[in-house]
CSV table of C-alpha atoms and ligand atoms in Angstrom, one decimal:
chain,number,residue,atom,x,y,z
J,1347,MET,CA,-2.9,4.0,20.6
J,1348,SER,CA,-2.0,0.5,19.9
J,1349,LYS,CA,-4.7,-2.0,18.8
J,1350,ARG,CA,-5.6,-5.5,20.0
J,1351,THR,CA,-4.4,-8.1,17.6
J,1352,LEU,CA,-5.4,-11.6,16.6
J,1353,GLY,CA,-2.4,-12.9,18.6
J,1354,GLN,CA,-3.7,-11.2,21.7
J,1355,LEU,CA,-6.9,-13.1,22.0
J,1356,GLU,CA,-5.9,-15.3,24.9
J,1357,GLY,CA,-9.0,-16.5,26.6
J,1358,VAL,CA,-11.2,-15.9,23.6
J,1359,ARG,CA,-12.5,-19.2,22.3
J,1360,LEU,CA,-12.0,-19.5,18.5
J,1361,ASP,CA,-13.1,-23.2,18.2
J,1362,GLY,CA,-16.3,-23.3,16.3
J,1363,GLN,CA,-16.6,-19.5,16.1
J,1364,ARG,CA,-17.6,-17.7,12.9
J,1365,VAL,CA,-14.9,-15.1,12.2
J,1366,VAL,CA,-15.5,-12.4,9.6
J,1367,VAL,CA,-12.1,-11.4,8.2
J,1368,ARG,CA,-11.9,-8.3,6.0
J,1369,VAL,CA,-9.1,-9.1,3.6
J,1370,ASP,CA,-7.6,-7.1,0.7
J,1371,PHE,CA,-8.2,-9.3,-2.3
J,1372,ASN,CA,-8.2,-6.3,-4.6
J,1373,VAL,CA,-6.1,-8.3,-7.0
J,1374,PRO,CA,-5.2,-7.6,-10.6
J,1375,MET,CA,-7.2,-9.6,-13.2
J,1376,ALA,CA,-7.2,-10.2,-16.9
J,1377,ASN,CA,-9.8,-12.1,-18.8
J,1378,GLY,CA,-11.4,-13.4,-15.6
J,1379,LEU,CA,-8.1,-14.7,-14.2
J,1380,VAL,CA,-6.1,-13.5,-11.2
J,1381,THR,CA,-2.7,-12.3,-12.6
J,1382,ASP,CA,-0.9,-11.7,-9.3
J,1383,ASP,CA,-1.9,-13.6,-6.1
J,1384,THR,CA,0.5,-11.6,-3.8
J,1385,ARG,CA,-2.4,-10.1,-1.9
J,1386,VAL,CA,-4.1,-13.5,-1.4
J,1387,ARG,CA,-0.9,-15.0,-0.1
J,1388,ALA,CA,-0.4,-12.1,2.2
J,1389,SER,CA,-3.7,-13.1,4.0
J,1390,LEU,CA,-2.7,-16.7,4.6
J,1391,PRO,CA,-1.1,-16.3,8.1
J,1392,THR,CA,-4.4,-15.0,9.5
J,1393,ILE,CA,-6.6,-17.5,7.7
J,1394,THR,CA,-4.4,-20.4,8.7
J,1395,TYR,CA,-4.1,-19.3,12.3
J,1396,LEU,CA,-7.9,-19.2,12.6
J,1397,ARG,CA,-8.5,-22.5,10.8
J,1398,GLU,CA,-5.9,-24.3,13.0
J,1399,ARG,CA,-8.0,-23.2,16.0
J,1400,GLY,CA,-11.2,-24.5,14.6
J,1401,ALA,CA,-12.8,-21.3,13.5
J,1402,ARG,CA,-15.1,-20.9,10.5
J,1403,VAL,CA,-13.6,-18.2,8.4
J,1404,VAL,CA,-15.7,-15.8,6.4
J,1405,LEU,CA,-13.7,-13.6,4.1
J,1406,LEU,CA,-15.0,-10.2,2.8
J,1407,SER,CA,-13.2,-8.0,0.3
J,1408,HIS,CA,-13.8,-5.4,-2.3
J,1409,LEU,CA,-12.4,-5.6,-5.8
J,1410,GLY,CA,-11.9,-2.5,-8.0
J,1411,ARG,CA,-14.6,0.1,-8.4
J,1412,PRO,CA,-17.7,-1.5,-9.9
J,1413,LYS,CA,-20.0,1.1,-11.4
J,1414,SER,CA,-23.1,-1.1,-11.1
J,1415,ALA,CA,-24.0,-3.9,-8.7
J,1416,GLY,CA,-23.1,-7.3,-10.0
J,1417,ASP,CA,-20.8,-6.0,-12.8
J,1418,PRO,CA,-19.2,-9.4,-13.6
J,1419,LYS,CA,-15.8,-7.8,-14.4
J,1420,TYR,CA,-15.5,-7.1,-10.6
J,1421,SER,CA,-16.6,-10.5,-9.3
J,1422,LEU,CA,-14.4,-12.1,-6.6
J,1423,ARG,CA,-15.4,-15.5,-7.9
J,1424,PRO,CA,-12.1,-16.1,-9.7
J,1425,VAL,CA,-10.3,-15.7,-6.4
J,1426,VAL,CA,-12.0,-18.8,-5.0
J,1427,ARG,CA,-9.8,-21.1,-7.1
J,1428,VAL,CA,-6.7,-19.2,-6.2
J,1429,LEU,CA,-7.5,-19.5,-2.5
J,1430,GLU,CA,-8.4,-23.2,-2.9
J,1431,GLY,CA,-5.0,-23.8,-4.5
J,1432,LEU,CA,-3.1,-22.0,-1.7
J,1433,LEU,CA,-5.1,-23.5,1.2
J,1434,GLY,CA,-5.5,-27.0,-0.3
J,1435,LEU,CA,-9.2,-27.2,0.6
J,1436,PRO,CA,-12.5,-26.3,-0.9
J,1437,VAL,CA,-13.7,-22.7,-0.4
J,1438,THR,CA,-17.4,-21.8,-0.4
J,1439,PHE,CA,-18.4,-18.8,-2.5
J,1440,LEU,CA,-21.1,-16.6,-1.1
J,1441,GLU,CA,-22.9,-15.1,-4.1
J,1442,ASP,CA,-24.6,-12.6,-1.9
J,1443,PRO,CA,-23.0,-12.1,1.5
J,1444,THR,CA,-25.9,-9.9,2.6
J,1445,SER,CA,-28.5,-12.6,2.2
J,1446,GLU,CA,-30.1,-14.9,4.8
J,1447,ALA,CA,-29.0,-17.8,2.7
J,1448,SER,CA,-25.4,-16.9,3.3
J,1449,VAL,CA,-25.9,-16.8,7.0
J,1450,GLY,CA,-27.2,-20.4,6.7
J,1451,ILE,CA,-24.3,-21.5,4.6
J,1452,VAL,CA,-21.8,-20.1,7.0
J,1453,ARG,CA,-23.5,-21.8,10.0
J,1454,HIS,CA,-23.0,-25.1,8.2
J,1455,LEU,CA,-19.3,-24.6,7.4
J,1456,PRO,CA,-17.2,-27.2,9.0
J,1457,ARG,CA,-14.8,-26.1,11.8
J,1458,GLY,CA,-11.7,-24.8,9.9
J,1459,GLY,CA,-13.9,-24.2,6.8
J,1460,VAL,CA,-13.5,-21.1,4.6
J,1461,ALA,CA,-16.1,-19.0,2.7
J,1462,LEU,CA,-15.5,-16.0,0.5
J,1463,GLY,CA,-18.1,-13.3,0.0
J,1464,GLU,CA,-18.8,-11.5,-3.3
J,1465,ASN,CA,-17.4,-8.0,-3.8
J,1466,THR,CA,-18.5,-5.7,-0.9
J,1467,ARG,CA,-18.7,-2.8,-3.3
J,1468,TYR,CA,-21.6,-4.4,-5.1
J,1469,TYR,CA,-23.7,-3.0,-2.3
J,1470,PRO,CA,-24.4,0.7,-2.3
J,1471,GLY,CA,-24.0,1.1,1.4
J,1472,GLU,CA,-20.4,-0.1,1.4
J,1473,GLU,CA,-18.7,3.2,0.5
J,1474,GLN,CA,-21.2,5.2,2.6
J,1475,ASN,CA,-20.2,3.2,5.7
J,1476,ASP,CA,-23.8,2.3,6.0
J,1477,ALA,CA,-24.7,0.7,9.4
J,1478,ALA,CA,-27.5,-1.4,8.0
J,1479,LEU,CA,-25.2,-3.0,5.4
J,1480,ALA,CA,-22.6,-3.5,8.1
J,1481,ALA,CA,-25.2,-5.3,10.2
J,1482,ARG,CA,-25.9,-7.7,7.4
J,1483,PHE,CA,-22.1,-8.4,7.0
J,1484,ALA,CA,-21.9,-8.8,10.8
J,1485,ALA,CA,-24.7,-11.4,10.8
J,1486,LEU,CA,-22.1,-13.7,9.1
J,1487,GLY,CA,-19.9,-13.8,12.2
J,1488,ASP,CA,-19.3,-13.9,15.9
J,1489,MET,CA,-16.2,-11.7,15.8
J,1490,TYR,CA,-14.2,-9.5,13.4
J,1491,VAL,CA,-10.7,-9.4,12.2
J,1492,ASN,CA,-9.4,-6.7,9.9
J,1493,ASP,CA,-6.4,-7.8,7.8
J,1494,ALA,CA,-7.0,-5.3,4.9
J,1495,PHE,CA,-4.4,-2.6,5.6
J,1496,GLY,CA,-4.7,-1.4,2.0
J,1497,SER,CA,-8.4,-0.5,2.7
J,1498,ALA,CA,-8.0,0.9,6.2
J,1499,HIS,CA,-7.8,4.5,5.1
J,1500,ARG,CA,-11.5,4.3,3.9
J,1501,ALA,CA,-14.4,4.3,6.4
J,1502,HIS,CA,-16.5,1.7,4.6
J,1503,ALA,CA,-19.2,-0.6,6.0
J,1504,SER,CA,-16.9,-3.7,5.8
J,1505,THR,CA,-13.9,-1.8,7.3
J,1506,GLU,CA,-15.3,0.6,9.8
J,1507,ALA,CA,-19.0,0.3,10.7
J,1508,ILE,CA,-18.8,-3.5,11.1
J,1509,ALA,CA,-16.0,-3.2,13.7
J,1510,HIS,CA,-18.5,-1.5,16.0
J,1511,LEU,CA,-21.0,-4.3,15.7
J,1512,LEU,CA,-18.8,-7.4,16.0
J,1513,LYS,CA,-16.7,-7.9,19.1
J,1514,PRO,CA,-13.9,-8.6,19.6
J,1515,ALA,CA,-12.7,-6.6,16.6
J,1516,VAL,CA,-9.0,-7.0,16.2
J,1517,ALA,CA,-6.1,-6.6,13.7
J,1518,GLY,CA,-5.0,-9.6,11.7
J,1519,PHE,CA,-1.3,-10.5,11.3
J,1520,LEU,CA,-0.8,-8.6,8.0
J,1521,MET,CA,-2.4,-5.5,9.5
J,1522,GLU,CA,-0.3,-5.8,12.6
J,1523,LYS,CA,2.9,-6.1,10.6
J,1524,GLU,CA,2.1,-3.1,8.5
J,1525,LEU,CA,1.3,-1.0,11.5
J,1526,ARG,CA,4.4,-2.1,13.4
J,1527,PHE,CA,6.8,-1.4,10.5
J,1528,LEU,CA,5.3,1.9,9.4
J,1529,GLY,CA,4.6,3.0,12.9
J,1530,GLU,CA,8.1,2.4,14.3
J,1531,ALA,CA,9.7,3.9,11.2
J,1532,VAL,CA,8.1,7.3,11.8
J,1533,ASN,CA,7.5,7.3,15.5
J,1534,GLN,CA,10.5,5.6,17.0
J,1535,PRO,CA,13.0,5.2,14.2
J,1536,VAL,CA,16.5,4.0,14.6
J,1537,ARG,CA,18.4,7.0,13.2
J,1538,PRO,CA,19.5,8.2,10.8
J,1539,LEU,CA,16.0,8.1,9.3
J,1540,VAL,CA,16.0,8.7,5.5
J,1541,ALA,CA,12.9,9.2,3.4
J,1542,ILE,CA,13.2,8.7,-0.4
J,1543,LEU,CA,10.3,10.3,-2.3
J,1544,GLY,CA,9.6,10.3,-6.0
J,1545,GLY,CA,6.9,9.6,-8.5
J,1546,ALA,CA,5.0,11.8,-10.9
J,1547,LYS,CA,3.4,14.5,-8.9
J,1548,ILE,CA,4.3,16.6,-5.9
J,1549,SER,CA,0.7,17.4,-5.4
J,1550,GLY,CA,-0.3,14.0,-4.1
J,1551,LYS,CA,2.7,13.9,-1.8
J,1552,ILE,CA,2.9,17.4,-0.3
J,1553,ASP,CA,1.3,16.3,2.9
J,1554,LEU,CA,3.7,13.5,3.1
J,1555,ILE,CA,6.8,15.7,2.6
J,1556,ALA,CA,5.5,18.2,5.1
J,1557,ALA,CA,4.7,15.5,7.7
J,1558,LEU,CA,8.1,13.7,7.2
J,1559,LEU,CA,10.3,16.7,7.2
J,1560,PRO,CA,10.4,17.4,10.9
J,1561,LYS,CA,10.9,13.6,11.6
J,1562,VAL,CA,13.6,12.6,9.2
J,1563,ASP,CA,17.3,13.3,9.0
J,1564,HIS,CA,17.3,13.5,5.2
J,1565,VAL,CA,14.7,13.5,2.4
J,1566,LEU,CA,15.9,12.4,-1.0
J,1567,ILE,CA,13.8,13.7,-3.8
J,1568,GLY,CA,13.6,12.0,-7.2
J,1569,GLY,CA,11.0,11.5,-9.9
J,1570,ALA,CA,9.2,14.3,-11.7
J,1571,MET,CA,8.7,15.8,-8.3
J,1572,ALA,CA,12.3,17.0,-8.4
J,1573,CYS,CA,11.6,19.1,-11.5
J,1574,THR,CA,9.0,21.3,-9.6
J,1575,PHE,CA,11.8,22.0,-7.1
J,1576,PHE,CA,14.2,22.8,-9.9
J,1577,LYS,CA,11.7,25.3,-11.2
J,1578,ALA,CA,11.5,26.8,-7.8
J,1579,MET,CA,15.3,27.2,-7.8
J,1580,GLY,CA,14.9,29.1,-11.1
J,1581,LEU,CA,16.4,26.4,-13.3
J,1582,GLU,CA,15.3,25.6,-16.8
J,1583,THR,CA,13.2,22.4,-16.8
J,1584,GLY,CA,12.4,22.1,-20.5
J,1585,LEU,CA,9.6,19.7,-21.2
J,1586,SER,CA,9.8,18.0,-17.8
J,1587,LEU,CA,6.6,17.4,-15.9
J,1588,VAL,CA,6.4,20.5,-13.6
J,1589,GLU,CA,3.4,21.5,-11.5
J,1590,LEU,CA,3.4,25.2,-11.9
J,1591,ASP,CA,0.8,25.8,-9.2
J,1592,LYS,CA,3.1,24.0,-6.7
J,1593,VAL,CA,6.3,26.0,-7.5
J,1594,ASP,CA,5.7,28.5,-4.6
J,1595,LEU,CA,5.1,25.6,-2.2
J,1596,ALA,CA,8.3,23.9,-3.4
J,1597,ARG,CA,10.2,27.1,-2.7
J,1598,GLN,CA,8.8,27.2,0.8
J,1599,LEU,CA,9.7,23.6,1.4
J,1600,LEU,CA,13.3,24.3,0.2
J,1601,ALA,CA,13.6,27.2,2.6
J,1602,ASP,CA,12.1,25.2,5.6
J,1603,ALA,CA,14.1,22.0,5.0
J,1604,GLY,CA,17.5,23.5,4.5
J,1605,ALA,CA,20.2,20.8,4.1
J,1606,LYS,CA,17.7,18.0,5.0
J,1607,LEU,CA,16.3,18.1,1.5
J,1608,VAL,CA,18.5,16.5,-1.1
J,1609,LEU,CA,17.7,17.0,-4.8
J,1610,PRO,CA,19.3,15.1,-7.7
J,1611,THR,CA,22.4,16.8,-9.1
J,1612,ASP,CA,22.0,15.4,-12.6
J,1613,ALA,CA,19.2,14.3,-14.9
J,1614,VAL,CA,18.7,11.7,-17.6
J,1615,ILE,CA,16.9,13.6,-20.4
J,1616,ALA,CA,15.3,12.8,-23.7
J,1617,GLN,CA,13.2,14.6,-26.3
J,1618,GLN,CA,10.4,12.1,-26.1
J,1619,LEU,CA,9.3,9.3,-23.8
J,1620,GLU,CA,9.9,6.1,-25.7
J,1621,GLY,CA,12.0,3.0,-25.1
J,1622,GLY,CA,15.4,3.2,-26.9
J,1623,VAL,CA,15.3,7.0,-27.8
J,1624,PRO,CA,18.6,8.9,-27.6
J,1625,THR,CA,19.2,10.1,-24.1
J,1626,ARG,CA,21.8,12.4,-22.4
J,1627,THR,CA,22.8,12.8,-18.8
J,1628,VAL,CA,23.3,16.5,-17.9
J,1629,PRO,CA,23.8,18.5,-14.7
J,1630,ARG,CA,20.4,19.7,-13.3
J,1631,ASP,CA,21.1,23.2,-14.4
J,1632,ALA,CA,21.7,22.2,-18.0
J,1633,ILE,CA,18.3,20.7,-19.1
J,1634,PRO,CA,17.8,22.2,-22.6
J,1635,VAL,CA,14.5,23.6,-23.9
J,1636,GLY,CA,12.8,20.8,-25.8
J,1637,TRP,CA,14.1,18.0,-23.5
J,1638,ALA,CA,12.6,16.5,-20.4
J,1639,MET,CA,14.0,14.8,-17.3
J,1640,TYR,CA,12.8,11.2,-17.1
J,1641,ASP,CA,15.2,9.8,-14.5
J,1642,ILE,CA,17.9,10.9,-12.0
J,1643,GLY,CA,21.4,10.6,-13.3
J,1644,ALA,CA,24.3,8.3,-12.2
J,1645,ALA,CA,25.9,11.0,-10.0
J,1646,SER,CA,22.6,11.4,-8.1
J,1647,VAL,CA,22.2,7.7,-7.7
J,1648,ALA,CA,25.7,7.5,-6.2
J,1649,GLN,CA,25.0,10.4,-3.8
J,1650,PHE,CA,21.6,8.9,-2.8
J,1651,ALA,CA,23.3,5.5,-2.3
J,1652,ALA,CA,25.9,7.0,0.0
J,1653,ILE,CA,23.2,8.6,2.2
J,1654,ILE,CA,21.1,5.4,2.2
J,1655,SER,CA,24.1,3.3,3.2
J,1656,GLY,CA,24.5,5.5,6.3
J,1657,ALA,CA,20.8,5.3,7.2
J,1658,ARG,CA,19.5,2.9,9.8
J,1659,THR,CA,15.9,3.4,8.8
J,1660,VAL,CA,14.7,4.1,5.2
J,1661,VAL,CA,11.2,4.8,4.0
J,1662,TRP,CA,10.8,4.8,0.2
J,1663,ASN,CA,7.7,6.0,-1.7
J,1664,GLY,CA,7.7,6.8,-5.4
J,1665,PRO,CA,10.0,5.8,-8.2
J,1666,MET,CA,13.0,7.9,-9.2
J,1667,GLY,CA,12.1,8.0,-12.9
J,1668,VAL,CA,9.8,6.6,-15.5
J,1669,PHE,CA,10.9,3.1,-14.5
J,1670,GLU,CA,8.3,1.5,-16.8
J,1671,THR,CA,10.3,2.6,-19.9
J,1672,LYS,CA,13.9,1.6,-20.3
J,1673,PRO,CA,16.5,3.1,-19.9
J,1674,PHE,CA,14.7,5.4,-17.5
J,1675,ASP,CA,14.5,2.6,-14.9
J,1676,ALA,CA,18.2,2.9,-14.0
J,1677,GLY,CA,17.8,5.5,-11.2
J,1678,THR,CA,15.0,3.5,-9.5
J,1679,MET,CA,17.0,0.2,-9.9
J,1680,GLY,CA,20.1,1.9,-8.4
J,1681,VAL,CA,18.1,3.1,-5.4
J,1682,ALA,CA,16.5,-0.3,-5.0
J,1683,LEU,CA,20.0,-1.9,-4.9
J,1684,ALA,CA,21.2,0.6,-2.4
J,1685,LEU,CA,18.2,-0.2,-0.2
J,1686,ALA,CA,18.9,-4.0,-0.4
J,1687,ALA,CA,22.6,-3.3,0.5
J,1688,THR,CA,21.8,-1.2,3.5
J,1689,THR,CA,19.3,-3.8,4.6
J,1690,ARG,CA,22.1,-6.4,4.6
J,1691,THR,CA,24.0,-4.2,7.1
J,1692,GLY,CA,21.1,-4.2,9.5
J,1693,ALA,CA,19.0,-1.1,8.4
J,1694,ILE,CA,15.2,-1.3,8.5
J,1695,THR,CA,14.0,-0.6,5.0
J,1696,ILE,CA,10.3,0.0,4.0
J,1697,VAL,CA,8.8,0.4,0.6
J,1698,GLY,CA,5.4,1.9,0.2
J,1699,GLY,CA,3.3,2.9,-2.8
J,1700,GLY,CA,1.9,0.8,-5.6
J,1701,ASP,CA,4.4,1.7,-8.3
J,1702,SER,CA,7.3,1.6,-5.9
J,1703,ALA,CA,6.3,-1.9,-4.8
J,1704,ALA,CA,6.0,-2.9,-8.5
J,1705,ALA,CA,9.5,-1.4,-9.1
J,1706,ILE,CA,11.2,-3.3,-6.3
J,1707,ALA,CA,9.5,-6.5,-7.5
J,1708,ALA,CA,10.7,-5.8,-11.1
J,1709,ALA,CA,14.2,-5.5,-9.6
J,1710,GLY,CA,13.7,-8.9,-8.0
J,1711,LEU,CA,14.6,-7.3,-4.6
J,1712,GLU,CA,11.3,-7.5,-2.7
J,1713,ASN,CA,12.7,-10.1,-0.3
J,1714,GLN,CA,15.9,-8.1,0.3
J,1715,VAL,CA,14.2,-5.2,2.0
J,1716,SER,CA,12.6,-5.3,5.5
J,1717,HIS,CA,9.0,-4.6,4.5
J,1718,VAL,CA,7.1,-3.9,1.3
J,1719,SER,CA,3.8,-2.4,2.2
J,1720,THR,CA,0.7,-3.9,0.6
J,1721,GLY,CA,-1.2,-0.6,1.0
J,1722,GLY,CA,-0.5,2.2,-1.4
J,1723,GLY,CA,-2.9,5.0,-0.4
J,1724,ALA,CA,-3.2,3.6,3.2
J,1725,SER,CA,0.6,3.6,3.7
J,1726,LEU,CA,0.8,7.2,2.5
J,1727,GLU,CA,-1.9,8.4,4.8
J,1728,PHE,CA,-0.4,6.5,7.7
J,1729,LEU,CA,3.1,8.0,7.1
J,1730,GLU,CA,1.4,11.4,6.9
J,1731,GLY,CA,0.3,10.9,10.4
J,1732,LYS,CA,-3.4,10.6,9.6
J,1733,GLU,CA,-5.7,8.2,11.5
J,1734,LEU,CA,-6.9,5.3,9.5
J,1735,PRO,CA,-10.6,4.8,10.2
J,1736,GLY,CA,-10.4,1.0,9.7
J,1737,VAL,CA,-7.7,0.8,12.3
J,1738,ALA,CA,-9.2,3.4,14.7
J,1739,ALA,CA,-12.5,1.3,14.9
J,1740,LEU,CA,-10.7,-1.8,16.2
J,1741,ASP,CA,-10.4,-2.6,19.9
J,1742,ASP,CA,-7.7,-0.9,21.8
J,1743,ALA,CA,-5.0,-3.2,23.2
F,126,ADP,P1,3.7,5.2,-6.0
F,126,ADP,O1,2.6,4.4,-6.7
F,126,ADP,O2,4.9,4.3,-5.6
F,126,ADP,O3,3.2,6.0,-4.8
F,126,ADP,P2,3.5,7.4,-7.9
F,126,ADP,O4,2.2,6.8,-8.3
F,126,ADP,O5,3.5,8.6,-7.1
F,126,ADP,O6,4.3,6.2,-7.1
F,126,ADP,O7,4.4,7.7,-9.1
F,126,ADP,C1,4.7,6.7,-10.1
F,126,ADP,C2,4.8,7.3,-11.5
F,126,ADP,O8,5.7,8.4,-11.5
F,126,ADP,C3,5.3,6.2,-12.4
F,126,ADP,O9,4.3,5.9,-13.4
F,126,ADP,C4,6.5,6.9,-13.1
F,126,ADP,O10,6.5,6.7,-14.5
F,126,ADP,C5,6.2,8.4,-12.8
F,126,ADP,N1,7.4,9.2,-12.9
F,126,ADP,C6,8.5,9.1,-12.2
F,126,ADP,N2,9.5,9.9,-12.6
F,126,ADP,C7,9.0,10.7,-13.6
F,126,ADP,C8,9.4,11.7,-14.4
F,126,ADP,N3,10.7,12.2,-14.3
F,126,ADP,N4,8.6,12.2,-15.4
F,126,ADP,C9,7.4,11.7,-15.5
F,126,ADP,N5,6.8,10.7,-14.8
F,126,ADP,C10,7.6,10.2,-13.8
F,127,MG,MG1,1.1,5.1,-8.1
């Protein structure tokens, strides 16, 4: 079911209206300063569109997981200055977005004015999807826009309950873009469709593998996840990260998937995980006892790159190795380069997952793929075919 979007509000007056926009300002911070403003910048198209039409914009977001209300470590106040810099206008901070005082402040915002509410997770009802809390958030606006794709897999007061109270309730531009790229990739892909899956654990991604297998033409497996499959094939895996309780499942997936599932043929191994330690590249059936696989080898990168170059749609989730520690970043970088190359020939390429997004940024290639999803968990659940409550609650198109 497709959802009504901000761009489809013809006939709805925005001028002078108070619009509550749920954004994802869950930004990284150090010493009270925002260290990466990517998520704030990602919300600008929606904010600017509303401002240009004379709306008063009220932004709500969570930040981190505060253990107690008002824990200053999780205050959104430092984002005010970042937003002011990006928008070039003063932004009003709502210390308590649930208060009567905030309702008054918002009523006095100028047309095109912007206010940012304090962390929604300071309020106990947020994560319970509490209707009373949602009603207090809703008192700040005349309509609702959800642009927080990264939070859409959670039914919280500011993402779900509020969408039933404030109408229209529509998807913002970032949300729309995420749903379009991820939705088309799995539901009406230009084929061949190739999924690349990696990362530390198979356990967090079993549902994803199972959901993607019937839809894709190939699944390329890297990361520690590959080692659980090696174990299932009866290979020695040494000290590699293997999930023993998932070996049976891996064996089942191997049998079901047949030739669709492509595992690395070689491994970069070491005796300990540290930068600059001696490494060897060995065939996958020659990992010695006492050694661990920390990356896919060059032959695997070449094989993966060949399949990626023939793909017309690629979805990538999970790094190929321990990319945070050199030289175990080579496999991930090789796949990132292959993704950029196939994008240049017209393929649609999508990167999802927090660490994968960090890896493509570290490679300097984030602008050379079609779409880098801002939602880690949300993009996973969406690709698994699960309904995202924050999306489901929005008006149908
Ligand atoms: P994403 O956030 O993109 O979904 P994950 O969180 O699933 O990715 O996995 C990322 C982590 O997997 C990284 O911290 C990386 O170091 C780790 N990893 C990848 N390959 C291996 C490996 N061979 N052994 C141990 N850890 C690995
Ligand atoms: Mg991760």
